[in-house]
Short mmCIF file of C-alpha atoms and ligand atoms in Angstrom, two decimals:
data_model
loop_
_atom_site.label_atom_id
_atom_site.label_comp_id
_atom_site.label_asym_id
_atom_site.label_seq_id
_atom_site.Cartn_x
_atom_site.Cartn_y
_atom_site.Cartn_z
CA MET A 1 -0.92 99.88 94.15
CA SER A 2 0.28 103.27 92.24
CA ASN A 3 2.26 103.34 88.73
CA PRO A 4 5.75 104.02 90.09
CA ILE A 5 6.51 107.65 89.36
CA TYR A 6 9.43 106.76 86.46
CA GLN A 7 6.41 105.39 84.45
CA ARG A 8 3.66 108.17 85.61
CA LEU A 9 6.83 110.47 83.95
CA ALA A 10 6.76 108.75 81.38
CA ASP A 11 3.74 108.57 81.18
CA ASN A 12 2.78 112.19 81.51
CA LEU A 13 5.19 112.71 78.61
CA ASP A 14 3.65 109.75 76.40
CA ASP A 15 0.85 112.28 76.14
CA GLN A 16 2.40 115.20 75.85
CA ILE A 17 3.99 114.03 72.71
CA ARG A 18 0.31 112.20 71.40
CA GLN A 19 -1.05 115.40 71.97
CA GLY A 20 1.29 117.79 70.15
CA ILE A 21 2.19 119.47 73.06
CA TYR A 22 5.84 118.52 71.96
CA THR A 23 5.90 117.91 68.19
CA ASN A 24 8.05 115.63 65.34
CA GLY A 25 11.73 115.95 66.21
CA GLU A 26 11.85 118.58 69.01
CA LYS A 27 13.92 117.69 71.47
CA LEU A 28 13.60 116.89 75.01
CA PRO A 29 14.23 118.98 78.38
CA SER A 30 17.75 117.42 79.28
CA VAL A 31 17.73 114.58 82.01
CA ARG A 32 18.73 117.20 84.23
CA LYS A 33 16.57 119.67 84.07
CA LEU A 34 13.64 117.40 84.11
CA ALA A 35 15.09 115.59 87.34
CA GLN A 36 15.25 119.21 88.68
CA GLN A 37 11.61 120.27 87.60
CA GLN A 38 10.03 117.46 88.56
CA SER A 39 11.76 116.86 91.83
CA VAL A 40 13.13 112.87 91.46
CA SER A 41 16.40 111.92 90.17
CA VAL A 42 18.48 111.37 87.26
CA SER A 43 17.80 107.65 87.25
CA THR A 44 14.61 107.93 86.99
CA VAL A 45 13.95 110.56 84.64
CA LEU A 46 16.39 107.97 82.23
CA MET A 47 14.02 104.94 83.57
CA SER A 48 11.02 107.32 82.06
CA TYR A 49 13.51 108.14 78.49
CA ASN A 50 13.94 104.72 78.78
CA LEU A 51 9.99 103.13 79.03
CA LEU A 52 9.46 106.27 76.01
CA GLU A 53 12.35 104.33 73.85
CA ASP A 54 10.69 101.47 74.19
CA ARG A 55 7.36 102.73 73.08
CA ASP A 56 9.74 104.01 70.00
CA LEU A 57 8.17 107.92 71.04
CA ILE A 58 11.60 109.07 71.06
CA GLU A 59 15.13 108.23 70.29
CA VAL A 60 18.06 108.79 71.65
CA ARG A 61 20.86 110.91 69.94
CA PRO A 62 24.20 110.60 70.83
CA LYS A 63 25.77 113.62 72.51
CA SER A 64 22.77 115.06 71.37
CA GLY A 65 19.33 114.18 73.16
CA TYR A 66 16.49 112.64 73.32
CA TYR A 67 14.62 113.70 70.25
CA VAL A 68 9.98 112.75 69.06
CA LYS A 69 10.02 109.82 67.15
CA THR A 70 6.20 110.71 65.54
CA PRO A 71 6.01 109.61 62.16
CA LEU A 72 2.20 109.92 62.28
CA LYS A 73 0.86 113.25 62.54
CA GLN A 74 -1.78 112.36 64.91
CA SER A 75 -4.10 115.34 64.95
CA PHE A 76 -7.02 116.64 63.14
CA GLU A 77 -8.85 119.64 63.23
CA ALA A 78 -13.33 119.71 64.07
CA PRO A 79 -14.53 121.63 61.53
CA GLN A 80 -16.90 124.80 63.03
CA LEU A 81 -20.33 124.85 63.06
CA LYS A 82 -21.17 128.29 61.46
CA HIS A 83 -24.14 130.72 61.50
CA GLY A 84 -27.36 128.46 59.75
CA SER A 85 -24.25 126.26 58.40
CA VAL A 86 -26.33 123.37 59.59
CA THR A 87 -30.26 122.31 60.38
CA PRO A 88 -31.52 119.68 62.52
CA LYS A 89 -32.48 116.95 60.69
CA LEU A 90 -33.91 113.42 60.72
CA VAL A 91 -31.92 110.89 61.38
CA SER A 92 -31.43 108.44 58.58
CA THR A 93 -29.03 105.14 59.40
CA SER A 94 -28.20 102.86 56.76
CA GLN A 95 -28.59 99.26 57.17
CA LEU A 96 -24.80 99.49 57.14
CA VAL A 97 -24.73 99.86 60.35
CA MET A 98 -26.29 96.39 60.78
CA ASP A 99 -24.38 95.04 58.21
CA VAL A 100 -20.96 95.78 60.69
CA MET A 101 -22.97 94.73 63.41
CA GLN A 102 -23.45 91.94 61.84
CA THR A 103 -20.19 91.33 59.83
CA SER A 104 -18.51 92.68 63.27
CA SER A 105 -19.41 88.45 64.83
CA MET A 106 -18.75 86.49 61.76
CA ALA A 107 -16.83 83.44 62.76
CA GLY A 108 -13.52 84.29 61.65
CA ALA A 109 -13.94 88.19 60.91
CA ILE A 110 -10.48 89.96 62.32
CA SER A 111 -13.01 92.26 63.62
CA PHE A 112 -12.17 95.46 64.62
CA GLY A 113 -15.43 96.93 63.97
CA ALA A 114 -17.64 96.03 67.28
CA ALA A 115 -16.47 97.99 70.51
CA SER A 116 -16.71 95.55 72.49
CA PRO A 117 -14.15 94.86 75.34
CA ALA A 118 -11.03 92.37 75.46
CA ALA A 119 -11.95 88.90 76.54
CA ASP A 120 -8.79 87.92 78.55
CA PHE A 121 -9.32 90.15 82.34
CA PRO A 122 -9.08 87.72 84.58
CA ILE A 123 -12.42 89.36 85.89
CA ILE A 124 -14.28 86.61 84.10
CA GLN A 125 -13.67 83.95 85.58
CA GLN A 126 -14.56 86.04 88.90
CA LEU A 127 -17.49 87.01 86.84
CA LYS A 128 -18.35 83.66 86.89
CA LYS A 129 -17.87 82.19 89.99
CA SER A 130 -20.37 85.17 91.43
CA PHE A 131 -23.36 83.66 89.02
CA GLY A 132 -22.16 80.25 89.78
CA GLN A 133 -22.11 80.67 93.40
CA LEU A 134 -26.03 82.78 93.20
CA VAL A 135 -27.44 79.95 91.31
CA ARG A 136 -26.43 77.19 94.29
CA SER A 137 -27.85 79.92 97.44
CA THR A 138 -29.73 82.51 96.77
CA PRO A 139 -33.20 82.06 95.63
CA PHE A 140 -33.72 84.54 92.63
CA LEU A 141 -36.05 83.31 90.73
CA GLY A 142 -39.65 83.13 91.96
CA GLN A 143 -39.61 85.79 93.52
CA GLY A 144 -41.70 87.25 91.93
CA TYR A 145 -40.59 91.45 89.98
CA CYS A 146 -37.57 92.48 91.16
CA THR A 147 -37.22 95.49 93.29
CA HIS A 148 -38.51 98.48 90.28
CA LYS A 149 -35.49 99.90 90.34
CA GLY A 150 -33.32 97.37 90.06
CA ASP A 151 -31.01 95.03 92.31
CA GLU A 152 -30.71 97.58 95.86
CA GLN A 153 -27.32 95.61 96.84
CA LEU A 154 -25.58 97.18 92.71
CA ARG A 155 -27.51 100.59 93.41
CA ARG A 156 -25.79 100.44 96.58
CA MET A 157 -22.40 99.39 95.23
CA LEU A 158 -22.42 101.89 91.57
CA ALA A 159 -23.26 104.89 94.04
CA GLN A 160 -20.21 104.41 95.71
CA ARG A 161 -18.55 103.68 92.74
CA ALA A 162 -20.14 107.25 91.40
CA ALA A 163 -18.38 109.04 94.67
CA ASP A 164 -15.08 108.59 91.80
CA GLY A 165 -16.33 110.42 89.30
CA HIS A 166 -16.85 112.89 92.11
CA VAL A 167 -21.00 112.35 92.13
CA SER A 168 -22.86 112.15 94.86
CA VAL A 169 -25.88 109.86 95.48
CA THR A 170 -27.13 107.35 97.01
CA ALA A 171 -29.11 104.33 96.28
CA ASP A 172 -32.32 105.05 96.30
CA ASP A 173 -31.41 108.59 92.91
CA ILE A 174 -30.10 104.90 90.66
CA ILE A 175 -31.93 103.33 89.11
CA ILE A 176 -30.57 100.16 86.25
CA ALA A 177 -31.43 99.48 82.94
CA SER A 178 -30.62 98.03 80.09
CA GLY A 179 -27.25 98.81 79.11
CA CYS A 180 -26.42 102.36 78.57
CA GLN A 181 -28.25 101.61 75.46
CA GLY A 182 -31.47 101.13 77.08
CA ALA A 183 -30.60 103.88 79.64
CA ILE A 184 -30.06 106.51 77.19
CA GLY A 185 -33.22 105.35 75.37
CA LEU A 186 -35.41 105.26 78.97
CA CYS A 187 -33.80 108.88 79.70
CA LEU A 188 -34.77 110.54 75.66
CA LYS A 189 -38.39 109.04 76.16
CA ALA A 190 -38.85 110.71 79.52
CA LEU A 191 -37.60 113.70 78.52
CA CYS A 192 -38.44 114.22 74.43
CA LYS A 193 -41.53 113.87 72.28
CA PRO A 194 -41.58 113.00 68.75
CA GLY A 195 -39.67 115.95 66.42
CA ASP A 196 -37.97 117.39 69.12
CA ILE A 197 -34.40 118.17 68.32
CA VAL A 198 -31.60 116.82 70.39
CA ALA A 199 -27.79 117.92 69.84
CA VAL A 200 -25.50 114.62 69.26
CA GLU A 201 -21.02 115.04 69.14
CA SER A 202 -20.22 114.83 65.37
CA PRO A 203 -19.20 112.21 65.11
CA CYS A 204 -21.60 110.40 67.49
CA TYR A 205 -21.93 106.32 68.25
CA TYR A 206 -24.04 105.55 65.58
CA GLY A 207 -26.30 102.81 68.25
CA LEU A 208 -27.04 106.46 69.64
CA LEU A 209 -28.23 107.96 66.08
CA GLN A 210 -30.14 104.80 65.73
CA LEU A 211 -31.87 105.08 69.09
CA VAL A 212 -32.70 108.98 68.56
CA GLU A 213 -33.99 107.64 65.46
CA SER A 214 -36.12 105.32 66.40
CA LEU A 215 -38.21 107.66 68.36
CA SER A 216 -37.93 109.83 66.03
CA LEU A 217 -36.02 113.37 67.17
CA LYS A 218 -34.53 115.03 64.96
CA VAL A 219 -30.59 115.25 66.02
CA ILE A 220 -28.54 119.12 65.28
CA GLU A 221 -24.56 117.38 65.18
CA ILE A 222 -21.60 119.32 67.56
CA PRO A 223 -18.86 119.55 66.52
CA SER A 224 -16.42 117.33 68.23
CA ASP A 225 -12.66 117.86 67.86
CA PRO A 226 -10.55 114.77 68.48
CA LYS A 227 -9.30 116.15 71.93
CA THR A 228 -11.07 117.73 73.66
CA GLY A 229 -15.37 115.86 72.39
CA MET A 230 -18.17 119.33 72.09
CA SER A 231 -17.52 121.90 71.30
CA ILE A 232 -18.62 124.02 73.41
CA ASP A 233 -18.83 127.55 71.61
CA ALA A 234 -21.00 125.73 68.39
CA LEU A 235 -23.08 123.85 71.45
CA GLN A 236 -23.90 127.94 72.18
CA LEU A 237 -23.94 129.14 69.02
CA ALA A 238 -27.19 126.05 68.61
CA LEU A 239 -29.17 126.82 71.43
CA GLU A 240 -29.21 130.09 70.21
CA GLN A 241 -30.62 128.86 67.17
CA TRP A 242 -32.70 125.99 67.85
CA PRO A 243 -35.48 125.30 69.86
CA ILE A 244 -32.78 122.26 71.29
CA LYS A 245 -34.74 119.79 73.97
CA THR A 246 -31.90 117.62 75.70
CA VAL A 247 -28.08 117.18 74.83
CA LEU A 248 -26.57 113.84 74.58
CA GLY A 249 -22.71 113.37 74.74
CA VAL A 250 -20.11 110.70 75.92
CA PRO A 251 -17.75 113.98 78.05
CA ASN A 252 -15.05 110.87 79.05
CA PHE A 253 -13.29 108.88 76.32
CA ASN A 254 -15.40 109.31 73.95
CA ASN A 255 -16.88 106.99 70.39
CA PRO A 256 -16.01 107.16 68.25
CA LEU A 257 -12.84 110.06 68.66
CA GLY A 258 -11.90 108.94 72.35
CA ALA A 259 -11.78 113.00 73.43
CA GLN A 260 -11.26 113.54 76.38
CA MET A 261 -14.01 116.69 77.86
CA PRO A 262 -11.83 119.45 80.18
CA GLU A 263 -13.25 120.53 83.32
CA THR A 264 -13.64 123.37 82.21
CA ALA A 265 -15.40 122.79 79.44
CA LYS A 266 -17.66 120.40 81.73
CA LYS A 267 -18.26 123.49 83.83
CA ALA A 268 -19.63 125.72 80.78
CA LEU A 269 -21.74 122.95 79.56
CA VAL A 270 -22.99 122.94 82.80
CA GLU A 271 -24.00 126.52 83.21
CA LEU A 272 -25.35 126.46 79.19
CA ILE A 273 -27.80 123.34 80.13
CA ASN A 274 -29.02 125.63 83.28
CA GLN A 275 -29.11 129.20 80.94
CA TYR A 276 -31.17 126.97 78.92
CA GLN A 277 -33.52 124.74 81.36
CA ILE A 278 -32.36 122.25 79.32
CA SER A 279 -30.44 119.15 79.84
CA PHE A 280 -27.91 116.74 79.38
CA ILE A 281 -27.75 112.93 78.45
CA GLU A 282 -24.55 112.13 80.38
CA ASP A 283 -23.12 108.66 78.60
CA ASP A 284 -20.14 107.99 80.59
CA ILE A 285 -20.39 104.42 79.46
CA TYR A 286 -15.60 104.78 79.00
CA GLY A 287 -15.42 107.17 82.23
CA GLU A 288 -13.35 104.16 84.23
CA LEU A 289 -11.46 103.08 81.57
CA GLY A 290 -8.74 106.38 81.39
CA TYR A 291 -5.23 105.61 81.34
CA THR A 292 -4.00 107.73 83.33
CA HIS A 293 -5.84 105.97 86.48
CA GLN A 294 -7.47 108.68 88.17
CA ARG A 295 -10.71 109.03 87.30
CA PRO A 296 -12.24 112.05 85.40
CA ARG A 297 -15.06 113.63 87.01
CA ALA A 298 -18.17 113.88 85.76
CA VAL A 299 -20.17 116.63 84.29
CA LYS A 300 -23.48 115.32 86.77
CA SER A 301 -20.80 115.87 89.27
CA TYR A 302 -20.53 119.78 88.18
CA ASP A 303 -24.62 120.06 88.59
CA THR A 304 -26.10 122.29 90.29
CA GLN A 305 -29.57 122.23 89.07
CA ASP A 306 -30.13 118.54 88.84
CA ARG A 307 -30.16 118.68 85.38
CA VAL A 308 -27.89 115.90 84.32
CA LEU A 309 -28.47 112.56 83.51
CA LEU A 310 -25.78 110.21 84.25
CA CYS A 311 -26.33 107.07 82.25
CA SER A 312 -23.36 103.77 82.14
CA SER A 313 -23.51 100.39 82.02
CA ALA A 314 -21.29 97.21 82.51
CA SER A 315 -20.68 96.86 78.85
CA LYS A 316 -17.17 98.54 78.11
CA MET A 317 -15.47 97.70 81.54
CA LEU A 318 -16.61 93.80 82.52
CA GLU A 319 -19.49 92.10 80.42
CA PRO A 320 -21.68 93.58 77.01
CA GLN A 321 -24.12 90.31 77.67
CA LEU A 322 -24.77 90.82 81.06
CA GLY A 323 -26.99 93.91 79.23
CA LEU A 324 -26.53 95.48 82.52
CA GLY A 325 -26.95 100.02 83.06
CA TRP A 326 -28.08 102.30 84.86
CA ILE A 327 -29.14 105.97 84.96
CA MET A 328 -28.85 109.06 87.80
CA PRO A 329 -31.71 110.97 86.39
CA GLY A 330 -31.36 114.24 88.81
CA ARG A 331 -35.01 115.67 89.20
CA TYR A 332 -36.27 113.76 85.98
CA MET A 333 -36.03 110.87 88.36
CA GLN A 334 -40.10 110.44 88.54
CA GLU A 335 -40.65 110.79 84.10
CA VAL A 336 -38.13 108.16 84.28
CA GLU A 337 -38.52 105.63 86.63
CA TYR A 338 -42.35 105.69 84.63
CA GLN A 339 -40.23 104.80 81.53
CA ARG A 340 -38.41 102.39 83.21
CA PHE A 341 -41.75 100.99 84.35
CA LEU A 342 -43.74 101.02 81.28
CA SER A 343 -40.17 99.54 78.93
CA ALA A 344 -38.80 96.34 81.95
CA SER A 345 -40.77 96.04 84.76
CA ASN A 346 -39.53 92.74 85.10
CA GLN A 347 -35.84 92.42 84.39
CA PHE A 348 -33.58 89.66 85.77
CA CYS A 349 -31.70 89.90 88.62
CA LEU A 350 -29.30 87.57 88.80
CA PRO A 351 -26.81 89.41 86.76
CA GLN A 352 -27.66 92.60 89.35
CA MET A 353 -26.79 90.46 92.02
CA ALA A 354 -23.54 88.98 90.57
CA VAL A 355 -22.13 92.26 89.19
CA ALA A 356 -23.80 93.92 92.82
CA GLU A 357 -20.59 90.96 94.71
CA VAL A 358 -17.33 91.61 91.85
CA LEU A 359 -18.30 95.22 92.22
CA ASN A 360 -17.77 94.91 96.34
CA ARG A 361 -14.51 93.43 96.04
CA SER A 362 -11.13 95.02 95.81
CA SER A 363 -10.95 92.86 92.90
CA PHE A 364 -12.84 94.66 91.10
CA ASP A 365 -10.01 98.51 91.75
CA ARG A 366 -7.34 95.38 90.70
CA HIS A 367 -9.39 94.83 86.99
CA LEU A 368 -9.53 98.95 86.59
CA ARG A 369 -5.81 99.26 87.04
CA LEU A 370 -4.53 96.11 84.27
CA ALA A 371 -7.62 97.08 81.46
CA ARG A 372 -6.30 100.61 81.75
CA ASP A 373 -3.10 99.52 81.36
CA THR A 374 -3.79 97.17 79.10
CA TYR A 375 -5.57 98.68 77.42
CA ARG A 376 -2.98 102.35 77.41
CA GLY A 377 -0.37 98.93 76.12
CA ARG A 378 -2.95 97.91 73.03
CA ARG A 379 -2.97 101.55 71.91
CA ASP A 380 0.28 102.45 71.76
CA HIS A 381 0.23 99.19 69.49
CA PHE A 382 -2.36 99.92 67.93
CA PHE A 383 -0.85 103.65 67.03
CA LYS A 384 3.12 102.10 65.74
CA LEU A 385 1.14 99.33 63.32
CA ILE A 386 -0.86 102.36 62.22
CA SER A 387 2.02 104.37 61.25
CA GLU A 388 4.43 101.23 59.93
CA HIS A 389 1.56 100.53 57.59
CA PHE A 390 -0.58 103.37 56.10
CA PRO A 391 0.39 106.02 54.12
CA SER A 392 1.57 109.18 56.44
CA ASP A 393 -1.07 111.36 54.83
CA VAL A 394 -3.60 109.06 57.63
CA ARG A 395 -5.00 110.94 60.18
CA LEU A 396 -5.39 109.27 64.02
CA SER A 397 -6.80 110.36 67.28
CA SER A 398 -5.41 110.17 70.04
CA PRO A 399 -7.46 108.68 72.75
CA GLN A 400 -6.77 108.73 76.42
CA GLY A 401 -8.87 105.79 77.40
CA GLY A 402 -11.39 103.46 76.78
CA TYR A 403 -10.49 101.60 72.96
CA VAL A 404 -11.92 103.00 70.27
CA ALA A 405 -10.16 105.68 67.27
CA TRP A 406 -9.92 107.29 64.65
CA LEU A 407 -8.70 107.35 61.36
CA GLN A 408 -9.15 110.53 59.01
CA LEU A 409 -7.62 108.65 55.76
CA PRO A 410 -6.86 110.78 52.54
CA ALA A 411 -9.33 113.48 51.58
CA GLY A 412 -11.57 112.06 48.63
CA LEU A 413 -11.17 108.81 49.83
CA ASN A 414 -14.36 106.02 50.17
CA ALA A 415 -14.47 104.79 53.57
CA THR A 416 -16.94 102.94 52.90
CA GLU A 417 -15.63 100.80 49.02
CA LEU A 418 -12.84 99.93 51.50
CA TYR A 419 -14.99 98.46 54.75
CA PHE A 420 -16.76 96.83 51.91
CA GLU A 421 -13.11 95.50 50.41
CA ALA A 422 -11.82 94.73 54.17
CA LYS A 423 -14.58 92.60 54.45
CA ASP A 424 -13.54 90.61 51.58
CA HIS A 425 -10.85 89.86 53.89
CA GLY A 426 -12.15 88.75 56.46
CA ILE A 427 -11.86 92.55 57.98
CA ILE A 428 -14.39 94.56 59.61
CA VAL A 429 -13.54 98.05 60.40
CA ALA A 430 -16.34 100.75 61.46
CA PRO A 431 -17.08 102.93 58.44
CA GLY A 432 -17.24 106.45 58.37
CA GLU A 433 -20.77 106.83 57.24
CA ILE A 434 -22.24 105.58 59.42
CA PHE A 435 -21.42 108.13 62.49
CA SER A 436 -23.29 110.61 61.08
CA SER A 437 -26.93 111.77 59.84
CA ASN A 438 -25.04 113.31 56.88
CA ALA A 439 -23.74 110.23 55.58
CA ASN A 440 -20.85 112.11 52.91
CA LYS A 441 -19.42 113.63 56.06
CA PHE A 442 -17.49 111.51 57.68
CA LYS A 443 -16.62 109.21 54.36
CA SER A 444 -13.37 109.71 54.53
CA SER A 445 -13.67 108.04 57.54
CA ILE A 446 -13.38 104.51 59.52
CA ARG A 447 -13.12 103.68 63.56
CA LEU A 448 -11.57 101.02 64.92
CA CYS A 449 -11.28 99.34 68.40
CA TYR A 450 -8.43 97.99 69.52
CA SER A 451 -8.84 96.00 73.13
CA LYS A 452 -8.03 92.48 71.87
CA ALA A 453 -4.74 91.49 72.18
CA TRP A 454 -2.59 91.91 69.14
CA THR A 455 -1.89 88.51 67.44
CA PRO A 456 0.04 87.82 64.07
CA ALA A 457 -2.95 87.53 62.34
CA ARG A 458 -4.89 91.14 63.86
CA GLU A 459 -1.20 92.56 62.72
CA GLU A 460 -1.26 91.22 59.47
CA ALA A 461 -4.75 92.06 59.09
CA ILE A 462 -3.72 96.35 59.51
CA ALA A 463 -0.62 95.70 57.65
CA LEU A 464 -3.44 94.53 54.52
CA LEU A 465 -6.07 97.67 55.73
CA GLY A 466 -2.78 99.87 54.89
CA SER A 467 -2.16 97.88 51.30
CA LEU A 468 -5.78 98.94 50.58
CA VAL A 469 -6.05 102.21 51.83
CA GLN A 470 -2.22 102.93 49.69
CA ALA A 471 -4.06 101.12 46.73
CA LYS A 472 -7.42 103.63 46.61
CA ILE A 473 -5.05 106.29 47.53
CA ASN A 474 -2.60 105.36 43.37
CA HIS A 475 -6.05 104.55 41.98
CA LYS A 476 -6.91 107.47 42.82
CA ASP A 477 -3.87 109.38 41.61
C1 PLP B 1 -20.50 105.59 73.76
C2 PLP B 1 -21.58 104.48 73.94
N1 PLP B 1 -22.60 104.57 74.66
C3 PLP B 1 -23.75 103.43 74.60
C4 PLP B 1 -22.64 102.58 74.02
C5 PLP B 1 -24.41 101.06 74.43
O1 PLP B 1 -23.77 100.04 75.68
P1 PLP B 1 -24.38 99.44 75.95
O2 PLP B 1 -23.85 97.87 75.32
O3 PLP B 1 -24.70 99.01 77.27
O4 PLP B 1 -25.91 99.01 75.40
C6 PLP B 1 -21.95 102.26 74.00
C7 PLP B 1 -22.00 100.66 73.12
O5 PLP B 1 -20.59 100.68 71.89
C8 PLP B 1 -21.11 103.50 73.30
O6 PLP B 1 -19.53 103.16 72.92
#
């Protein structure tokens, strides 16, 4: 069932406010005018405005109208790439990544560190039930190896769901892998040899940087805009200067910015890839988690020469412990299939069968609708808390899907120190320096995950983080 009209109208306005189309203090269209523009009733518009008031995004001024009320400026500029300004580097990620990973699951910690999904969705019970039924009814052990590309039924389900992102594939075009990380690892191994250059977004999810490091590849970091993702102009400039072997990116609701690449940029990206006859490894792990309910297209849907390797997993939309990822490798099928054989021809079938069951049910569509609405609500509350408790010169990205956001602290403030100070209080964040091969690049930023339900303890943790930031600013002055 789709959302009521008033809610969709409110969501559109919400997006426009967060994207800075309506700025702080600006008057919104009058109720009558908006009703005319949108061909809806006056009462529908009033209900939308009421909802935006509840979200604390607008306020009504008696006898004047509705005004935007966004106390925190929620955008910042991406740095530009200039000719000769960056060179490919061997990645040198630090112990800090492992520290963040270990402490994120520390007992008693309040974690905004790891990008894990919420665990309070009914689909988890459904999944447990499917596991139970399969264990009782299906001879999954004693059957030898699972089919070499992975469970056929799961691949059929994935092919059906790919159509939502306008990707046309069959079960035969898909390979099951160990999580999205494993899927991308297979693609990198299939496409590159040590010393080759891979273009990545900047900031880039640290797991991908580590993966590149482990394969002795070099990265070139392409600036990412907090709203629109990887800069296509900067990528073009990099392609002109360097023999880039492949490009790796997260076009839909990326990690860590939550950026969403516009459709025109997706097309332009495919054109560049075709022009340079290289490939694009598309990490679409958050693609199903957009807040507008309309699943965005995958870059692969524009792929005219089969050069896009689409990777994803069940980790963000369902459950990370399943360790279940997949690849639609296009023209590179043979090479990726060989890498899959080398690395994991013996994957356990049961989780694949259970996920195939869950994806096959209309309850999964219901789950996605619930997850999208829930994460959107949690994001809104997160914004409110940051506005209340953080200094006003902090800049926040404005994710339209997924559940991570990027916080840029005032210049010069050391976010790695903040990470350790917060950790002493049992609060975990992800420090910006792990999102680049250059440890100084994002030294004043942090990434926060807001997927979990807000509890008084989590709210207090945000307030404490805000006071730690303020104390550091005071100390600096
Ligand atoms: C953008 C991105 N890609 C890949 C991964 C890894 O996914 P998986 O747990 O399925 O290996 C993550 C996990 O945080 C991620 O954010």
